[in-house]
Amino acid sequence: MAKLSLSFVFSLFLCFLSSSSSSSEGFESYIVHVQRSHKPSLFSSHKHWHNSLLRSLPSSPKPATLLYSYSRAVHGFSAQLSPIQTAVLLRNPAVISVIPDQAREIHTTHTPAFLGFSDNSGLWSNSDYGEDVIVGVLDTGIWPEHPSFSDSGLGPIPSTWKGECEIGPDFPAESCNRKLIGARAFYRGYLTSKKNASSTHTAKESRSPRDTEGHGTHTASTAAGSVVANASLFHYAQGIARGMASKARIAAYKICWTGGCYDSDIMAAMDQAIADGVHVISLSVGSSGFASEYHMDSIAIGAFGATRHGIVVSCSAGNSGPGSETATNIAPWILTVGASTVDREFSANAITGDGKVFTGTSLYAGEPLPNSQISLVYSGDCGSRLCYSGKLNSSLVEGKIVLCDRGGNARVEKGSAVKLAGGAGMILANTAESGEELTADSHLVPATMVGAKAGDQIRDYIKSSESPTATISFLGTLIGPSPPSPRVAAFSSRGPNHVTPIILKPDVIAPGVNILAGWTGMVGPTDLDIDPRRVQFNIISGTSMSCPHVSGLAALLRKAHLDWSPAAIKSALVTTAYDIENSGEPIEDLATGKSSNSFIHGAGHVDPNKALNPGLVYDIDVKEYVAFLCAVGYSFPGILVFLQDPSLYDACETSKLRTAGDLNYPSFSVIFGSTVDVVKYKRVVKNVGSNVDAVYQVGVKSPVNVEIDVSPSKLEFSKEKSELEYEVTFKSVVLGGGVGSVPGQEFGSIQWTDGEHVVKSPVAVQWRQSSVQSF
Ligand SMILES: *[C@@H]1O[C@H](CO)[C@@H](O)[C@H](O)[C@H]1NC(C)=O
Ligand SMILES: *[C@@H]1O[C@H](CO)[C@@H](O)[C@H](O)[C@H]1NC(C)=O
Ligand SMILES: *[C@@H]1O[C@H](CO)[C@@H](O)[C@H](O)[C@H]1NC(C)=O
């Protein structure tokens, strides 16, 4: 067993060594996974053992240093090691794998109403607003003085809580209260990294849980912020701000710094959050490239450990859309959330000299433009199509409105570049890549953002007119059915699942465009150095914003159903999600203007009140995840990092999983290949409705080129039989398929109804050249 694992890991490591051989003498940080059963009994603790492992390594040119010892999320430690020390460590039979530390990046008043919450019925009243559920938010820290973290009306800190409020010069003991019950900071991995911003580390960012960036305060207040009356950003989005689970408790774990969010720090925070007793982990952080295989992905590994402890891990899918397979945080035990719009607009029209009006969006709050028309120029004719700071030619831009193209730098930075060059205003236009997706920003110059079609028309107008002009008119906050919502943001990362295509990802979408929530007092709403404004609330966009919405919902569901596992909570959210926008049409993809599909929106948009009472759930035991990993072809060494609990050792042998497709997932992803035209999946559903004798009938919507047969087609539950099994046969009726809107992909659904509940699972089908998994 150990031998096998060694050779496997060693080859991985050699690949890594050769790719980084340039830093010959350099110490690098690694996460080292060890088999806890190898700990000699003479060591009183794992940490002692880990330290001793490091002391046994060659000590020149300098001794290896321990960053963190992990014992819950995973077993192992992180350390700064030289290449020689790493090589020696790998020869130790206790060592499973050595993975280089990596940096990840950070990827919300009206959303409760949009989600259908009400005080008198549904999920809020059936969960007491999540009281006593503890949400661990792993992010940029927290601004503790924010009114969203007021503890008024909350009872004592739950007795199960074992965490701490780590105090510091700018984080006094009073920072925590009965709402913010814990706060910690993790930076050892960051400090040892090449991006260690040591010079600014104390000035600009605080080595405490204090949020000097804004992101963490925003996500924490979205998930579990208290009720704040009359919240707004410069009067935009004015109303009552509240988190999804407004009585849940928050524990802030600061893991993101100006140089990024390091795996070693994330792992330490997960390890600690498990020990502290959180119930939900909200992580709006991920890699920016394609997802790595699960056994090499620290977030997937840590999330597995947390799931094993009964914690729901809710993560953002990433902002790398609209490309295919861009979703990250896609392990089957993670709740993966994409981003969509709500029925609220911050409208600002661009009006060109030829009398055309283009609907745009903006959070500009300063002096408005004069009503008269102003000269209009295209950035591409003024030195910088993307409007980079310092690249616009002032003599061409001064006093004019500049049309800038989206892409490259931050949107607010483009506005700042126009301002610095003396421009009077900006029209920010999408290119084909972001289509018609509009995200509002609090620009420093009068500015609005328009879609790709409007952008093309305005560019044409500038080209064809002798003296093009424009103005911008700001209309404030508009709530209503036009444009329809929800729609999927172009930036929202998409499936198919890059690692295990047989698992449909993302799972669901939730509000992630133009979301109002709490902000840090340290930087302005644009996060730009030249922005002197300070705001209590800010409006920003990203899957980072949609993730904490779902983390809050998970907290509410956990409170409403104390006996539900993380998988059951996910199942409830997935099978009750909807895929029709408020116009009655299928949810649109803002990247293309066409109907979205399950590789883009998963099961669809979350519906909290329905998730409260889903009827049936697809539950998954942790052992089944292990069996899944075996079934998709992970060899034993690859799996070892997940297997720290000895009770999981035999999961692969004892599992009922015939194939990976049998994992009891609440959605279906089917892959046909050149030699595979029939696929069978088994599922088990558990009756969680109030009627123990419920009888469910199946309803199938088959993709055009697939026949779906469900057997049995009727499930009769009883007191003795609360769990029933069924089998689905998917048959491709054309080889190659591919008449859907995306070549090689088609979509359908399987739903069970008992007259009261609709338990709907999306079906996504792909025809691939080879049906062989990538392992
Ligand atoms: C990182 O920053 C800390 C604190 O300023 C400093 O002590 C440390 O030596 C730095 N490490 C590296 C590798 O630059
Ligand atoms: C609500 O907030 C706005 C903007 O901050 C402020 O101008 C207004 O006076 C406030 N209204 C109330 C009733 O507090
Ligand atoms: C800026 O534009 C003016 C007017 O066309 C031109 O004379 C000047 O050379 C440009 N400056 C740069 C740096 O390109």
PDB file of C-alpha atoms in Angstrom, residues 386-586:
ATOM      1  CA  LEU A 386      -9.430  49.258 -22.918  1.00  0.00           C
ATOM      2  CA  CYS A 387      -8.802  52.590 -21.165  1.00  0.00           C
ATOM      3  CA  TYR A 388      -5.727  51.753 -19.157  1.00  0.00           C
ATOM      4  CA  SER A 389      -4.586  54.350 -16.641  1.00  0.00           C
ATOM      5  CA  GLY A 390      -2.100  56.796 -18.170  1.00  0.00           C
ATOM      6  CA  LYS A 391      -2.588  55.449 -21.682  1.00  0.00           C
ATOM      7  CA  LEU A 392      -5.353  57.803 -22.868  1.00  0.00           C
ATOM      8  CA  ASN A 393      -4.165  60.872 -24.740  1.00  0.00           C
ATOM      9  CA  SER A 394      -5.450  63.842 -22.705  1.00  0.00           C
ATOM     10  CA  SER A 395      -5.505  66.216 -25.603  1.00  0.00           C
ATOM     11  CA  LEU A 396      -7.955  63.925 -27.386  1.00  0.00           C
ATOM     12  CA  VAL A 397     -10.057  63.065 -24.322  1.00  0.00           C
ATOM     13  CA  GLU A 398     -10.257  66.319 -22.352  1.00  0.00           C
ATOM     14  CA  GLY A 399     -13.823  67.445 -21.696  1.00  0.00           C
ATOM     15  CA  LYS A 400     -15.297  64.584 -23.738  1.00  0.00           C
ATOM     16  CA  ILE A 401     -17.252  61.396 -23.138  1.00  0.00           C
ATOM     17  CA  VAL A 402     -15.090  58.381 -23.897  1.00  0.00           C
ATOM     18  CA  LEU A 403     -16.454  55.073 -25.143  1.00  0.00           C
ATOM     19  CA  CYS A 404     -14.248  52.389 -23.512  1.00  0.00           C
ATOM     20  CA  ASP A 405     -14.303  48.665 -24.258  1.00  0.00           C
ATOM     21  CA  ARG A 406     -14.782  46.131 -21.444  1.00  0.00           C
ATOM     22  CA  GLY A 407     -12.036  43.625 -20.717  1.00  0.00           C
ATOM     23  CA  GLY A 408      -8.444  43.599 -19.466  1.00  0.00           C
ATOM     24  CA  ASN A 409      -8.440  45.918 -16.442  1.00  0.00           C
ATOM     25  CA  ALA A 410     -11.081  46.491 -13.778  1.00  0.00           C
ATOM     26  CA  ARG A 411     -14.176  48.368 -14.949  1.00  0.00           C
ATOM     27  CA  VAL A 412     -13.834  51.080 -12.297  1.00  0.00           C
ATOM     28  CA  GLU A 413     -10.209  51.535 -13.293  1.00  0.00           C
ATOM     29  CA  LYS A 414     -11.342  52.519 -16.805  1.00  0.00           C
ATOM     30  CA  GLY A 415     -13.512  55.272 -15.321  1.00  0.00           C
ATOM     31  CA  SER A 416     -10.591  56.413 -13.237  1.00  0.00           C
ATOM     32  CA  ALA A 417      -8.340  56.459 -16.336  1.00  0.00           C
ATOM     33  CA  VAL A 418     -10.874  58.678 -18.129  1.00  0.00           C
ATOM     34  CA  LYS A 419     -11.048  60.994 -15.120  1.00  0.00           C
ATOM     35  CA  LEU A 420      -7.275  61.237 -14.845  1.00  0.00           C
ATOM     36  CA  ALA A 421      -7.057  62.114 -18.567  1.00  0.00           C
ATOM     37  CA  GLY A 422      -9.570  64.935 -18.078  1.00  0.00           C
ATOM     38  CA  GLY A 423     -12.541  63.184 -19.680  1.00  0.00           C
ATOM     39  CA  ALA A 424     -16.064  64.354 -18.831  1.00  0.00           C
ATOM     40  CA  GLY A 425     -17.667  60.940 -18.758  1.00  0.00           C
ATOM     41  CA  MET A 426     -17.514  57.356 -19.931  1.00  0.00           C
ATOM     42  CA  ILE A 427     -19.688  54.872 -21.768  1.00  0.00           C
ATOM     43  CA  LEU A 428     -18.366  51.409 -20.993  1.00  0.00           C
ATOM     44  CA  ALA A 429     -19.338  48.957 -23.718  1.00  0.00           C
ATOM     45  CA  ASN A 430     -19.327  45.185 -23.594  1.00  0.00           C
ATOM     46  CA  THR A 431     -17.666  43.245 -26.327  1.00  0.00           C
ATOM     47  CA  ALA A 432     -19.015  39.938 -27.640  1.00  0.00           C
ATOM     48  CA  GLU A 433     -17.439  38.079 -24.722  1.00  0.00           C
ATOM     49  CA  SER A 434     -19.744  39.540 -22.061  1.00  0.00           C
ATOM     50  CA  GLY A 435     -22.708  40.023 -24.380  1.00  0.00           C
ATOM     51  CA  GLU A 436     -25.604  41.809 -22.733  1.00  0.00           C
ATOM     52  CA  GLU A 437     -24.513  41.361 -19.119  1.00  0.00           C
ATOM     53  CA  LEU A 438     -24.578  44.682 -17.255  1.00  0.00           C
ATOM     54  CA  THR A 439     -22.840  45.158 -13.921  1.00  0.00           C
ATOM     55  CA  ALA A 440     -23.236  48.439 -12.099  1.00  0.00           C
ATOM     56  CA  ASP A 441     -20.185  50.217 -10.719  1.00  0.00           C
ATOM     57  CA  SER A 442     -19.760  53.316  -8.574  1.00  0.00           C
ATOM     58  CA  HIS A 443     -17.542  55.087 -11.090  1.00  0.00           C
ATOM     59  CA  LEU A 444     -15.547  58.168 -10.269  1.00  0.00           C
ATOM     60  CA  VAL A 445     -16.751  59.932 -13.465  1.00  0.00           C
ATOM     61  CA  PRO A 446     -20.295  60.116 -14.835  1.00  0.00           C
ATOM     62  CA  ALA A 447     -20.466  56.749 -16.556  1.00  0.00           C
ATOM     63  CA  THR A 448     -22.805  54.037 -17.727  1.00  0.00           C
ATOM     64  CA  MET A 449     -22.291  50.517 -18.984  1.00  0.00           C
ATOM     65  CA  VAL A 450     -24.044  49.229 -22.090  1.00  0.00           C
ATOM     66  CA  GLY A 451     -24.305  45.811 -23.726  1.00  0.00           C
ATOM     67  CA  ALA A 452     -22.381  44.524 -26.733  1.00  0.00           C
ATOM     68  CA  LYS A 453     -25.094  45.371 -29.262  1.00  0.00           C
ATOM     69  CA  ALA A 454     -25.339  48.963 -28.048  1.00  0.00           C
ATOM     70  CA  GLY A 455     -21.539  49.151 -28.021  1.00  0.00           C
ATOM     71  CA  ASP A 456     -21.363  48.154 -31.689  1.00  0.00           C
ATOM     72  CA  GLN A 457     -23.976  50.747 -32.621  1.00  0.00           C
ATOM     73  CA  ILE A 458     -22.255  53.548 -30.715  1.00  0.00           C
ATOM     74  CA  ARG A 459     -18.867  52.682 -32.235  1.00  0.00           C
ATOM     75  CA  ASP A 460     -20.472  52.755 -35.683  1.00  0.00           C
ATOM     76  CA  TYR A 461     -22.062  56.101 -34.884  1.00  0.00           C
ATOM     77  CA  ILE A 462     -18.698  57.554 -33.821  1.00  0.00           C
ATOM     78  CA  LYS A 463     -17.073  56.298 -37.007  1.00  0.00           C
ATOM     79  CA  SER A 464     -19.786  57.589 -39.326  1.00  0.00           C
ATOM     80  CA  SER A 465     -20.471  60.951 -37.706  1.00  0.00           C
ATOM     81  CA  GLU A 466     -18.406  64.085 -38.293  1.00  0.00           C
ATOM     82  CA  SER A 467     -18.826  65.354 -34.763  1.00  0.00           C
ATOM     83  CA  PRO A 468     -20.232  62.589 -32.567  1.00  0.00           C
ATOM     84  CA  THR A 469     -21.817  63.617 -29.279  1.00  0.00           C
ATOM     85  CA  ALA A 470     -23.569  61.952 -26.332  1.00  0.00           C
ATOM     86  CA  THR A 471     -24.826  62.429 -22.824  1.00  0.00           C
ATOM     87  CA  ILE A 472     -25.782  60.140 -19.953  1.00  0.00           C
ATOM     88  CA  SER A 473     -28.982  60.351 -17.967  1.00  0.00           C
ATOM     89  CA  PHE A 474     -29.131  58.640 -14.555  1.00  0.00           C
ATOM     90  CA  LEU A 475     -32.468  57.099 -13.584  1.00  0.00           C
ATOM     91  CA  GLY A 476     -31.679  55.610 -10.168  1.00  0.00           C
ATOM     92  CA  THR A 477     -32.942  52.287  -8.822  1.00  0.00           C
ATOM     93  CA  LEU A 478     -35.678  50.536 -10.781  1.00  0.00           C
ATOM     94  CA  ILE A 479     -37.352  47.304  -9.629  1.00  0.00           C
ATOM     95  CA  GLY A 480     -39.622  45.432 -11.994  1.00  0.00           C
ATOM     96  CA  PRO A 481     -40.151  42.732 -14.592  1.00  0.00           C
ATOM     97  CA  SER A 482     -38.132  44.387 -17.363  1.00  0.00           C
ATOM     98  CA  PRO A 483     -35.621  43.171 -18.237  1.00  0.00           C
ATOM     99  CA  PRO A 484     -36.695  39.704 -17.108  1.00  0.00           C
ATOM    100  CA  SER A 485     -34.782  37.903 -14.356  1.00  0.00           C
ATOM    101  CA  PRO A 486     -33.079  35.837 -13.239  1.00  0.00           C
ATOM    102  CA  ARG A 487     -30.581  35.629 -16.062  1.00  0.00           C
ATOM    103  CA  VAL A 488     -27.154  34.024 -15.894  1.00  0.00           C
ATOM    104  CA  ALA A 489     -24.229  36.459 -15.764  1.00  0.00           C
ATOM    105  CA  ALA A 490     -21.781  36.115 -18.643  1.00  0.00           C
ATOM    106  CA  PHE A 491     -18.922  35.982 -16.138  1.00  0.00           C
ATOM    107  CA  SER A 492     -20.428  33.047 -14.211  1.00  0.00           C
ATOM    108  CA  SER A 493     -18.167  30.016 -14.690  1.00  0.00           C
ATOM    109  CA  ARG A 494     -19.675  27.059 -16.469  1.00  0.00           C
ATOM    110  CA  GLY A 495     -19.626  23.312 -16.827  1.00  0.00           C
ATOM    111  CA  PRO A 496     -19.231  20.683 -18.016  1.00  0.00           C
ATOM    112  CA  ASN A 497     -17.256  19.541 -14.977  1.00  0.00           C
ATOM    113  CA  HIS A 498     -13.602  19.681 -15.994  1.00  0.00           C
ATOM    114  CA  VAL A 499     -12.499  16.916 -13.600  1.00  0.00           C
ATOM    115  CA  THR A 500     -15.421  14.459 -13.395  1.00  0.00           C
ATOM    116  CA  PRO A 501     -17.821  15.283 -16.240  1.00  0.00           C
ATOM    117  CA  ILE A 502     -20.213  12.707 -14.843  1.00  0.00           C
ATOM    118  CA  ILE A 503     -21.099  15.140 -12.027  1.00  0.00           C
ATOM    119  CA  LEU A 504     -23.177  18.105 -13.185  1.00  0.00           C
ATOM    120  CA  LYS A 505     -21.746  21.486 -12.148  1.00  0.00           C
ATOM    121  CA  PRO A 506     -22.508  24.170 -11.169  1.00  0.00           C
ATOM    122  CA  ASP A 507     -25.250  22.908  -8.850  1.00  0.00           C
ATOM    123  CA  VAL A 508     -27.414  26.043  -8.740  1.00  0.00           C
ATOM    124  CA  ILE A 509     -27.393  29.768  -9.474  1.00  0.00           C
ATOM    125  CA  ALA A 510     -28.193  32.556  -7.014  1.00  0.00           C
ATOM    126  CA  PRO A 511     -28.127  36.367  -6.988  1.00  0.00           C
ATOM    127  CA  GLY A 512     -24.635  37.595  -7.906  1.00  0.00           C
ATOM    128  CA  VAL A 513     -25.087  40.732 -10.003  1.00  0.00           C
ATOM    129  CA  ASN A 514     -25.285  44.206  -8.426  1.00  0.00           C
ATOM    130  CA  ILE A 515     -25.633  42.979  -4.863  1.00  0.00           C
ATOM    131  CA  LEU A 516     -25.775  45.449  -1.945  1.00  0.00           C
ATOM    132  CA  ALA A 517     -24.092  44.373   1.285  1.00  0.00           C
ATOM    133  CA  GLY A 518     -21.730  45.641   3.966  1.00  0.00           C
ATOM    134  CA  TRP A 519     -18.327  47.175   3.209  1.00  0.00           C
ATOM    135  CA  THR A 520     -15.078  47.941   4.944  1.00  0.00           C
ATOM    136  CA  GLY A 521     -14.344  51.425   6.270  1.00  0.00           C
ATOM    137  CA  MET A 522     -10.842  51.160   4.897  1.00  0.00           C
ATOM    138  CA  VAL A 523     -11.277  51.627   1.143  1.00  0.00           C
ATOM    139  CA  GLY A 524     -13.808  53.234  -1.160  1.00  0.00           C
ATOM    140  CA  PRO A 525     -16.482  51.380  -3.130  1.00  0.00           C
ATOM    141  CA  THR A 526     -14.208  51.023  -6.164  1.00  0.00           C
ATOM    142  CA  ASP A 527     -11.289  49.640  -4.094  1.00  0.00           C
ATOM    143  CA  LEU A 528      -9.095  52.122  -6.020  1.00  0.00           C
ATOM    144  CA  ASP A 529      -6.387  54.094  -4.231  1.00  0.00           C
ATOM    145  CA  ILE A 530      -7.611  57.343  -5.829  1.00  0.00           C
ATOM    146  CA  ASP A 531     -11.146  56.809  -4.498  1.00  0.00           C
ATOM    147  CA  PRO A 532     -11.393  58.846  -1.256  1.00  0.00           C
ATOM    148  CA  ARG A 533     -15.058  57.920  -0.625  1.00  0.00           C
ATOM    149  CA  ARG A 534     -16.041  55.689   2.303  1.00  0.00           C
ATOM    150  CA  VAL A 535     -19.352  53.838   2.332  1.00  0.00           C
ATOM    151  CA  GLN A 536     -21.207  51.562   4.724  1.00  0.00           C
ATOM    152  CA  PHE A 537     -22.692  49.449   1.952  1.00  0.00           C
ATOM    153  CA  ASN A 538     -21.381  48.642  -1.481  1.00  0.00           C
ATOM    154  CA  ILE A 539     -22.861  47.117  -4.613  1.00  0.00           C
ATOM    155  CA  ILE A 540     -20.649  44.575  -6.332  1.00  0.00           C
ATOM    156  CA  SER A 541     -20.984  41.532  -8.571  1.00  0.00           C
ATOM    157  CA  GLY A 542     -19.508  38.035  -8.818  1.00  0.00           C
ATOM    158  CA  THR A 543     -20.110  34.398  -7.996  1.00  0.00           C
ATOM    159  CA  SER A 544     -18.451  35.527  -4.748  1.00  0.00           C
ATOM    160  CA  MET A 545     -21.783  37.232  -4.012  1.00  0.00           C
ATOM    161  CA  SER A 546     -23.982  34.295  -5.025  1.00  0.00           C
ATOM    162  CA  CYS A 547     -22.087  31.785  -2.857  1.00  0.00           C
ATOM    163  CA  PRO A 548     -22.908  33.462   0.509  1.00  0.00           C
ATOM    164  CA  HIS A 549     -26.581  33.689  -0.486  1.00  0.00           C
ATOM    165  CA  VAL A 550     -26.599  29.902  -0.721  1.00  0.00           C
ATOM    166  CA  SER A 551     -24.428  29.521   2.399  1.00  0.00           C
ATOM    167  CA  GLY A 552     -27.106  31.478   4.272  1.00  0.00           C
ATOM    168  CA  LEU A 553     -29.845  29.263   2.810  1.00  0.00           C
ATOM    169  CA  ALA A 554     -27.892  26.189   3.893  1.00  0.00           C
ATOM    170  CA  ALA A 555     -27.745  27.621   7.425  1.00  0.00           C
ATOM    171  CA  LEU A 556     -31.544  28.108   7.420  1.00  0.00           C
ATOM    172  CA  LEU A 557     -32.164  24.591   6.097  1.00  0.00           C
ATOM    173  CA  ARG A 558     -29.839  23.126   8.659  1.00  0.00           C
ATOM    174  CA  LYS A 559     -31.774  24.837  11.431  1.00  0.00           C
ATOM    175  CA  ALA A 560     -35.112  23.758   9.958  1.00  0.00           C
ATOM    176  CA  HIS A 561     -33.955  20.142   9.557  1.00  0.00           C
ATOM    177  CA  LEU A 562     -31.386  19.302  12.214  1.00  0.00           C
ATOM    178  CA  ASP A 563     -31.058  15.736  10.937  1.00  0.00           C
ATOM    179  CA  TRP A 564     -30.197  16.599   7.332  1.00  0.00           C
ATOM    180  CA  SER A 565     -26.716  15.856   6.027  1.00  0.00           C
ATOM    181  CA  PRO A 566     -24.834  18.330   3.821  1.00  0.00           C
ATOM    182  CA  ALA A 567     -25.854  16.207   0.816  1.00  0.00           C
ATOM    183  CA  ALA A 568     -29.532  16.337   1.818  1.00  0.00           C
ATOM    184  CA  ILE A 569     -29.354  20.130   2.088  1.00  0.00           C
ATOM    185  CA  LYS A 570     -27.812  20.317  -1.366  1.00  0.00           C
ATOM    186  CA  SER A 571     -30.426  17.934  -2.724  1.00  0.00           C
ATOM    187  CA  ALA A 572     -33.252  20.110  -1.383  1.00  0.00           C
ATOM    188  CA  LEU A 573     -31.788  23.194  -3.041  1.00  0.00           C
ATOM    189  CA  VAL A 574     -31.135  21.405  -6.335  1.00  0.00           C
ATOM    190  CA  THR A 575     -34.443  19.559  -6.787  1.00  0.00           C
ATOM    191  CA  THR A 576     -36.559  22.649  -6.016  1.00  0.00           C
ATOM    192  CA  ALA A 577     -34.599  25.099  -8.177  1.00  0.00           C
ATOM    193  CA  TYR A 578     -36.385  26.691 -11.138  1.00  0.00           C
ATOM    194  CA  ASP A 579     -35.209  27.319 -14.695  1.00  0.00           C
ATOM    195  CA  ILE A 580     -37.887  29.746 -15.930  1.00  0.00           C
ATOM    196  CA  GLU A 581     -37.394  33.513 -15.640  1.00  0.00           C
ATOM    197  CA  ASN A 582     -40.169  35.863 -14.500  1.00  0.00           C
ATOM    198  CA  SER A 583     -41.187  36.453 -18.132  1.00  0.00           C
ATOM    199  CA  GLY A 584     -42.226  32.791 -18.343  1.00  0.00           C
ATOM    200  CA  GLU A 585     -39.390  32.030 -20.768  1.00  0.00           C
ATOM    201  CA  PRO A 586     -36.429  29.744 -20.026  1.00  0.00           C
TER     202      PRO A 586
END
